[in-house]
């Protein structure tokens, strides 16, 4: 879990599913059942989440790559901004 003070009175609350520092990754597991061909489009829906996770990790001094791991169909999508 993390709490990030963005500005006076503005807080962000969240939790990384997995934060690895070697290699420098944030992995967010998505467990809903989708087809392998839907993973890229689905990841686009989580853009704001990826940006928030990356900002929180950067505030901790890390610059991670954000990955969405879709457990069904076992597909990983790397977030690109």
mmCIF file of N, CA and C in Angstrom:
data_model
loop_
_atom_site.group_PDB
_atom_site.id
_atom_site.type_symbol
_atom_site.label_atom_id
_atom_site.label_comp_id
_atom_site.label_asym_id
_atom_site.label_seq_id
_atom_site.Cartn_x
_atom_site.Cartn_y
_atom_site.Cartn_z
ATOM 1 N N UNK A 1 0.822 -1.202 0.000
ATOM 2 C CA UNK A 1 0.000 0.000 0.000
ATOM 3 C C UNK A 1 0.862 1.261 0.000
ATOM 4 N N UNK A 2 0.301 2.348 -0.517
ATOM 5 C CA UNK A 2 1.012 3.618 -0.484
ATOM 6 C C UNK A 2 0.028 4.757 -0.276
ATOM 7 N N UNK A 3 0.545 5.836 0.294
ATOM 8 C CA UNK A 3 -0.162 7.098 0.438
ATOM 9 C C UNK A 3 0.787 8.156 -0.092
ATOM 10 N N UNK A 4 0.319 8.959 -1.034
ATOM 11 C CA UNK A 4 1.171 9.975 -1.635
ATOM 12 C C UNK A 4 0.510 11.336 -1.471
ATOM 13 N N UNK A 5 1.246 12.279 -0.874
ATOM 14 C CA UNK A 5 0.787 13.660 -0.776
ATOM 15 C C UNK A 5 1.174 14.357 -2.076
ATOM 16 N N UNK A 6 0.182 14.754 -2.853
ATOM 17 C CA UNK A 6 0.412 15.375 -4.146
ATOM 18 C C UNK A 6 0.558 16.885 -3.985
ATOM 19 N N UNK A 7 -0.313 17.484 -3.213
ATOM 20 C CA UNK A 7 -0.269 18.908 -2.902
ATOM 21 C C UNK A 7 -1.056 19.109 -1.608
ATOM 22 N N UNK A 8 -1.123 20.320 -1.134
ATOM 23 C CA UNK A 8 -1.807 20.586 0.123
ATOM 24 C C UNK A 8 -3.225 20.030 0.093
ATOM 25 N N UNK A 9 -3.482 19.076 0.975
ATOM 26 C CA UNK A 9 -4.813 18.492 1.082
ATOM 27 C C UNK A 9 -5.181 17.494 0.005
ATOM 28 N N UNK A 10 -4.273 17.199 -0.913
ATOM 29 C CA UNK A 10 -4.573 16.253 -2.002
ATOM 30 C C UNK A 10 -3.714 15.012 -1.831
ATOM 31 N N UNK A 11 -4.363 13.899 -1.537
ATOM 32 C CA UNK A 11 -3.689 12.637 -1.270
ATOM 33 C C UNK A 11 -4.092 11.594 -2.303
ATOM 34 N N UNK A 12 -3.183 10.711 -2.591
ATOM 35 C CA UNK A 12 -3.480 9.529 -3.421
ATOM 36 C C UNK A 12 -3.245 8.302 -2.578
ATOM 37 N N UNK A 13 -4.205 7.407 -2.594
ATOM 38 C CA UNK A 13 -4.109 6.145 -1.864
ATOM 39 C C UNK A 13 -4.151 5.013 -2.866
ATOM 40 N N UNK A 14 -3.349 4.009 -2.654
ATOM 41 C CA UNK A 14 -3.363 2.870 -3.559
ATOM 42 C C UNK A 14 -2.552 1.720 -3.011
ATOM 43 N N UNK A 15 -2.458 0.686 -3.810
ATOM 44 C CA UNK A 15 -1.655 -0.474 -3.432
ATOM 45 C C UNK A 15 -1.141 -1.143 -4.697
ATOM 46 N N UNK A 16 0.155 -1.380 -4.714
ATOM 47 C CA UNK A 16 0.746 -2.140 -5.812
ATOM 48 C C UNK A 16 0.433 -3.613 -5.593
ATOM 49 N N UNK A 17 0.072 -4.330 -6.653
ATOM 50 C CA UNK A 17 -0.024 -5.783 -6.530
ATOM 51 C C UNK A 17 1.373 -6.355 -6.313
ATOM 52 N N UNK A 18 2.327 -5.874 -7.113
ATOM 53 C CA UNK A 18 3.713 -6.327 -6.987
ATOM 54 C C UNK A 18 4.646 -5.203 -7.422
ATOM 55 N N UNK A 19 5.535 -4.815 -6.530
ATOM 56 C CA UNK A 19 6.583 -3.837 -6.841
ATOM 57 C C UNK A 19 7.906 -4.563 -6.700
ATOM 58 N N UNK A 20 8.613 -4.694 -7.809
ATOM 59 C CA UNK A 20 9.932 -5.350 -7.806
ATOM 60 C C UNK A 20 10.980 -4.306 -8.114
ATOM 61 N N UNK A 21 12.021 -4.320 -7.341
ATOM 62 C CA UNK A 21 13.075 -3.336 -7.558
ATOM 63 C C UNK A 21 14.211 -3.869 -8.394
ATOM 64 N N UNK A 22 14.289 -5.168 -8.581
ATOM 65 C CA UNK A 22 15.318 -5.758 -9.434
ATOM 66 C C UNK A 22 14.737 -6.979 -10.130
ATOM 67 N N UNK A 23 14.204 -6.875 -11.312
ATOM 68 C CA UNK A 23 14.142 -5.695 -12.169
ATOM 69 C C UNK A 23 13.107 -4.698 -11.656
ATOM 70 N N UNK A 24 13.173 -3.494 -12.149
ATOM 71 C CA UNK A 24 12.360 -2.388 -11.665
ATOM 72 C C UNK A 24 10.991 -2.399 -12.356
ATOM 73 N N UNK A 25 10.048 -3.140 -11.757
ATOM 74 C CA UNK A 25 8.721 -3.338 -12.348
ATOM 75 C C UNK A 25 7.641 -3.080 -11.327
ATOM 76 N N UNK A 26 6.505 -2.649 -11.813
ATOM 77 C CA UNK A 26 5.242 -2.750 -11.092
ATOM 78 C C UNK A 26 4.404 -3.691 -11.938
ATOM 79 N N UNK A 27 3.898 -4.728 -11.309
ATOM 80 C CA UNK A 27 3.023 -5.660 -12.016
ATOM 81 C C UNK A 27 1.648 -5.589 -11.369
ATOM 82 N N UNK A 28 0.644 -5.330 -12.187
ATOM 83 C CA UNK A 28 -0.735 -5.301 -11.724
ATOM 84 C C UNK A 28 -1.452 -6.481 -12.350
ATOM 85 N N UNK A 29 -1.998 -7.326 -11.506
ATOM 86 C CA UNK A 29 -2.676 -8.531 -11.985
ATOM 87 C C UNK A 29 -4.137 -8.226 -12.289
ATOM 88 N N UNK A 30 -4.564 -8.625 -13.455
ATOM 89 C CA UNK A 30 -5.955 -8.495 -13.875
ATOM 90 C C UNK A 30 -6.521 -9.901 -14.005
ATOM 91 N N UNK A 31 -7.591 -10.172 -13.275
ATOM 92 C CA UNK A 31 -8.095 -11.545 -13.201
ATOM 93 C C UNK A 31 -9.380 -11.780 -13.978
ATOM 94 N N UNK A 32 -9.915 -10.727 -14.610
ATOM 95 C CA UNK A 32 -11.135 -10.960 -15.375
ATOM 96 C C UNK A 32 -10.803 -11.750 -16.641
ATOM 97 N N UNK A 33 -11.772 -12.506 -17.090
ATOM 98 C CA UNK A 33 -11.583 -13.431 -18.209
ATOM 99 C C UNK A 33 -11.763 -12.676 -19.528
ATOM 100 N N UNK A 34 -10.656 -12.539 -20.263
ATOM 101 C CA UNK A 34 -10.704 -11.898 -21.575
ATOM 102 C C UNK A 34 -9.948 -12.778 -22.562
ATOM 103 N N UNK A 35 -10.136 -12.512 -23.829
ATOM 104 C CA UNK A 35 -9.379 -13.212 -24.857
ATOM 105 C C UNK A 35 -8.000 -12.594 -25.007
ATOM 106 N N UNK A 36 -7.055 -13.370 -25.491
ATOM 107 C CA UNK A 36 -5.684 -12.883 -25.665
ATOM 108 C C UNK A 36 -5.635 -11.657 -26.564
ATOM 109 N N UNK A 37 -6.514 -11.608 -27.544
ATOM 110 C CA UNK A 37 -6.536 -10.479 -28.479
ATOM 111 C C UNK A 37 -7.147 -9.217 -27.868
ATOM 112 N N UNK A 38 -7.725 -9.310 -26.674
ATOM 113 C CA UNK A 38 -8.345 -8.158 -26.021
ATOM 114 C C UNK A 38 -7.425 -7.478 -25.008
ATOM 115 N N UNK A 39 -6.291 -8.064 -24.704
ATOM 116 C CA UNK A 39 -5.436 -7.569 -23.625
ATOM 117 C C UNK A 39 -4.920 -6.151 -23.896
ATOM 118 N N UNK A 40 -4.465 -5.869 -25.094
ATOM 119 C CA UNK A 40 -3.936 -4.539 -25.415
ATOM 120 C C UNK A 40 -5.008 -3.463 -25.219
ATOM 121 N N UNK A 41 -6.203 -3.706 -25.747
ATOM 122 C CA UNK A 41 -7.281 -2.722 -25.609
ATOM 123 C C UNK A 41 -7.700 -2.572 -24.154
ATOM 124 N N UNK A 42 -7.733 -3.669 -23.432
ATOM 125 C CA UNK A 42 -8.100 -3.613 -22.020
ATOM 126 C C UNK A 42 -7.081 -2.800 -21.231
ATOM 127 N N UNK A 43 -5.804 -2.960 -21.541
ATOM 128 C CA UNK A 43 -4.750 -2.225 -20.838
ATOM 129 C C UNK A 43 -4.902 -0.722 -21.027
ATOM 130 N N UNK A 44 -5.405 -0.305 -22.178
ATOM 131 C CA UNK A 44 -5.638 1.125 -22.414
ATOM 132 C C UNK A 44 -6.614 1.705 -21.396
ATOM 133 N N UNK A 45 -7.552 0.888 -20.932
ATOM 134 C CA UNK A 45 -8.529 1.345 -19.948
ATOM 135 C C UNK A 45 -7.902 1.610 -18.582
ATOM 136 N N UNK A 46 -6.698 1.108 -18.357
ATOM 137 C CA UNK A 46 -6.015 1.249 -17.070
ATOM 138 C C UNK A 46 -4.873 2.266 -17.131
ATOM 139 N N UNK A 47 -4.879 3.124 -18.119
ATOM 140 C CA UNK A 47 -3.826 4.127 -18.298
ATOM 141 C C UNK A 47 -3.661 5.009 -17.060
ATOM 142 N N UNK A 48 -4.766 5.521 -16.520
ATOM 143 C CA UNK A 48 -4.698 6.388 -15.352
ATOM 144 C C UNK A 48 -4.099 5.651 -14.156
ATOM 145 N N UNK A 49 -4.484 4.403 -13.977
ATOM 146 C CA UNK A 49 -3.930 3.593 -12.891
ATOM 147 C C UNK A 49 -2.419 3.437 -13.062
ATOM 148 N N UNK A 50 -1.971 3.157 -14.260
ATOM 149 C CA UNK A 50 -0.535 2.988 -14.512
ATOM 150 C C UNK A 50 0.226 4.279 -14.228
ATOM 151 N N UNK A 51 -0.327 5.403 -14.644
ATOM 152 C CA UNK A 51 0.330 6.691 -14.401
ATOM 153 C C UNK A 51 0.406 6.999 -12.909
ATOM 154 N N UNK A 52 -0.657 6.682 -12.178
ATOM 155 C CA UNK A 52 -0.669 6.895 -10.732
ATOM 156 C C UNK A 52 0.372 6.011 -10.049
ATOM 157 N N UNK A 53 0.427 4.744 -10.425
ATOM 158 C CA UNK A 53 1.414 3.825 -9.848
ATOM 159 C C UNK A 53 2.838 4.311 -10.132
ATOM 160 N N UNK A 54 3.079 4.713 -11.350
ATOM 161 C CA UNK A 54 4.421 5.168 -11.717
ATOM 162 C C UNK A 54 4.798 6.432 -10.936
ATOM 163 N N UNK A 55 3.870 7.365 -10.785
ATOM 164 C CA UNK A 55 4.145 8.595 -10.033
ATOM 165 C C UNK A 55 4.457 8.283 -8.573
ATOM 166 N N UNK A 56 3.724 7.364 -7.979
ATOM 167 C CA UNK A 56 3.974 6.994 -6.580
ATOM 168 C C UNK A 56 5.344 6.341 -6.439
ATOM 169 N N UNK A 57 5.703 5.471 -7.362
ATOM 170 C CA UNK A 57 7.009 4.806 -7.303
ATOM 171 C C UNK A 57 8.137 5.808 -7.534
ATOM 172 N N UNK A 58 7.938 6.753 -8.424
ATOM 173 C CA UNK A 58 8.956 7.782 -8.668
ATOM 174 C C UNK A 58 9.164 8.648 -7.435
ATOM 175 N N UNK A 59 8.085 8.905 -6.699
ATOM 176 C CA UNK A 59 8.210 9.675 -5.454
ATOM 177 C C UNK A 59 9.057 8.925 -4.423
ATOM 178 N N UNK A 60 9.124 7.603 -4.557
ATOM 179 C CA UNK A 60 9.957 6.768 -3.684
ATOM 180 C C UNK A 60 11.374 6.617 -4.234
ATOM 181 N N UNK A 61 11.655 7.225 -5.386
ATOM 182 C CA UNK A 61 12.994 7.169 -5.960
ATOM 183 C C UNK A 61 13.203 6.053 -6.966
ATOM 184 N N UNK A 62 12.122 5.480 -7.488
ATOM 185 C CA UNK A 62 12.218 4.393 -8.471
ATOM 186 C C UNK A 62 11.583 4.840 -9.784
ATOM 187 N N UNK A 63 11.976 4.230 -10.861
ATOM 188 C CA UNK A 63 11.401 4.527 -12.172
ATOM 189 C C UNK A 63 11.013 3.207 -12.835
ATOM 190 N N UNK A 64 9.907 2.624 -12.396
ATOM 191 C CA UNK A 64 9.559 1.283 -12.849
ATOM 192 C C UNK A 64 8.845 1.246 -14.191
ATOM 193 N N UNK A 65 8.920 0.097 -14.799
ATOM 194 C CA UNK A 65 8.092 -0.221 -15.953
ATOM 195 C C UNK A 65 6.803 -0.814 -15.384
ATOM 196 N N UNK A 66 5.658 -0.360 -15.872
ATOM 197 C CA UNK A 66 4.375 -0.887 -15.404
ATOM 198 C C UNK A 66 3.909 -1.953 -16.377
ATOM 199 N N UNK A 67 3.545 -3.100 -15.814
ATOM 200 C CA UNK A 67 3.058 -4.223 -16.619
ATOM 201 C C UNK A 67 1.717 -4.687 -16.081
ATOM 202 N N UNK A 68 0.805 -4.981 -16.980
ATOM 203 C CA UNK A 68 -0.467 -5.583 -16.605
ATOM 204 C C UNK A 68 -0.395 -7.064 -16.978
ATOM 205 N N UNK A 69 -0.578 -7.917 -15.980
ATOM 206 C CA UNK A 69 -0.565 -9.359 -16.233
ATOM 207 C C UNK A 69 -2.002 -9.848 -16.180
ATOM 208 N N UNK A 70 -2.513 -10.220 -17.316
ATOM 209 C CA UNK A 70 -3.856 -10.787 -17.415
ATOM 210 C C UNK A 70 -3.744 -12.286 -17.149
ATOM 211 N N UNK A 71 -4.291 -12.712 -16.014
ATOM 212 C CA UNK A 71 -4.139 -14.111 -15.616
ATOM 213 C C UNK A 71 -4.923 -15.057 -16.514
ATOM 214 N N UNK A 72 -5.987 -14.569 -17.119
ATOM 215 C CA UNK A 72 -6.732 -15.317 -18.118
ATOM 216 C C UNK A 72 -6.807 -14.428 -19.341
ATOM 217 N N UNK A 73 -5.944 -14.540 -20.232
ATOM 218 C CA UNK A 73 -5.311 -15.667 -20.889
ATOM 219 C C UNK A 73 -3.798 -15.793 -20.642
ATOM 220 N N UNK A 74 -3.280 -15.405 -19.502
ATOM 221 C CA UNK A 74 -1.845 -15.443 -19.197
ATOM 222 C C UNK A 74 -1.055 -14.607 -20.199
ATOM 223 N N UNK A 75 -1.408 -13.343 -20.250
ATOM 224 C CA UNK A 75 -0.792 -12.396 -21.193
ATOM 225 C C UNK A 75 -0.313 -11.173 -20.439
ATOM 226 N N UNK A 76 0.872 -10.679 -20.753
ATOM 227 C CA UNK A 76 1.425 -9.486 -20.126
ATOM 228 C C UNK A 76 1.462 -8.358 -21.157
ATOM 229 N N UNK A 77 0.967 -7.192 -20.731
ATOM 230 C CA UNK A 77 1.007 -5.997 -21.571
ATOM 231 C C UNK A 77 1.852 -4.964 -20.834
ATOM 232 N N UNK A 78 2.876 -4.450 -21.500
ATOM 233 C CA UNK A 78 3.733 -3.422 -20.938
ATOM 234 C C UNK A 78 3.108 -2.065 -21.228
ATOM 235 N N UNK A 79 2.929 -1.274 -20.179
ATOM 236 C CA UNK A 79 2.332 0.058 -20.345
ATOM 237 C C UNK A 79 3.323 0.973 -21.054
ATOM 238 N N UNK A 80 2.840 1.633 -22.083
ATOM 239 C CA UNK A 80 3.632 2.603 -22.838
ATOM 240 C C UNK A 80 2.948 3.957 -22.728
ATOM 241 N N UNK A 81 3.681 4.974 -22.310
ATOM 242 C CA UNK A 81 3.064 6.308 -22.273
ATOM 243 C C UNK A 81 3.764 7.247 -23.212
#
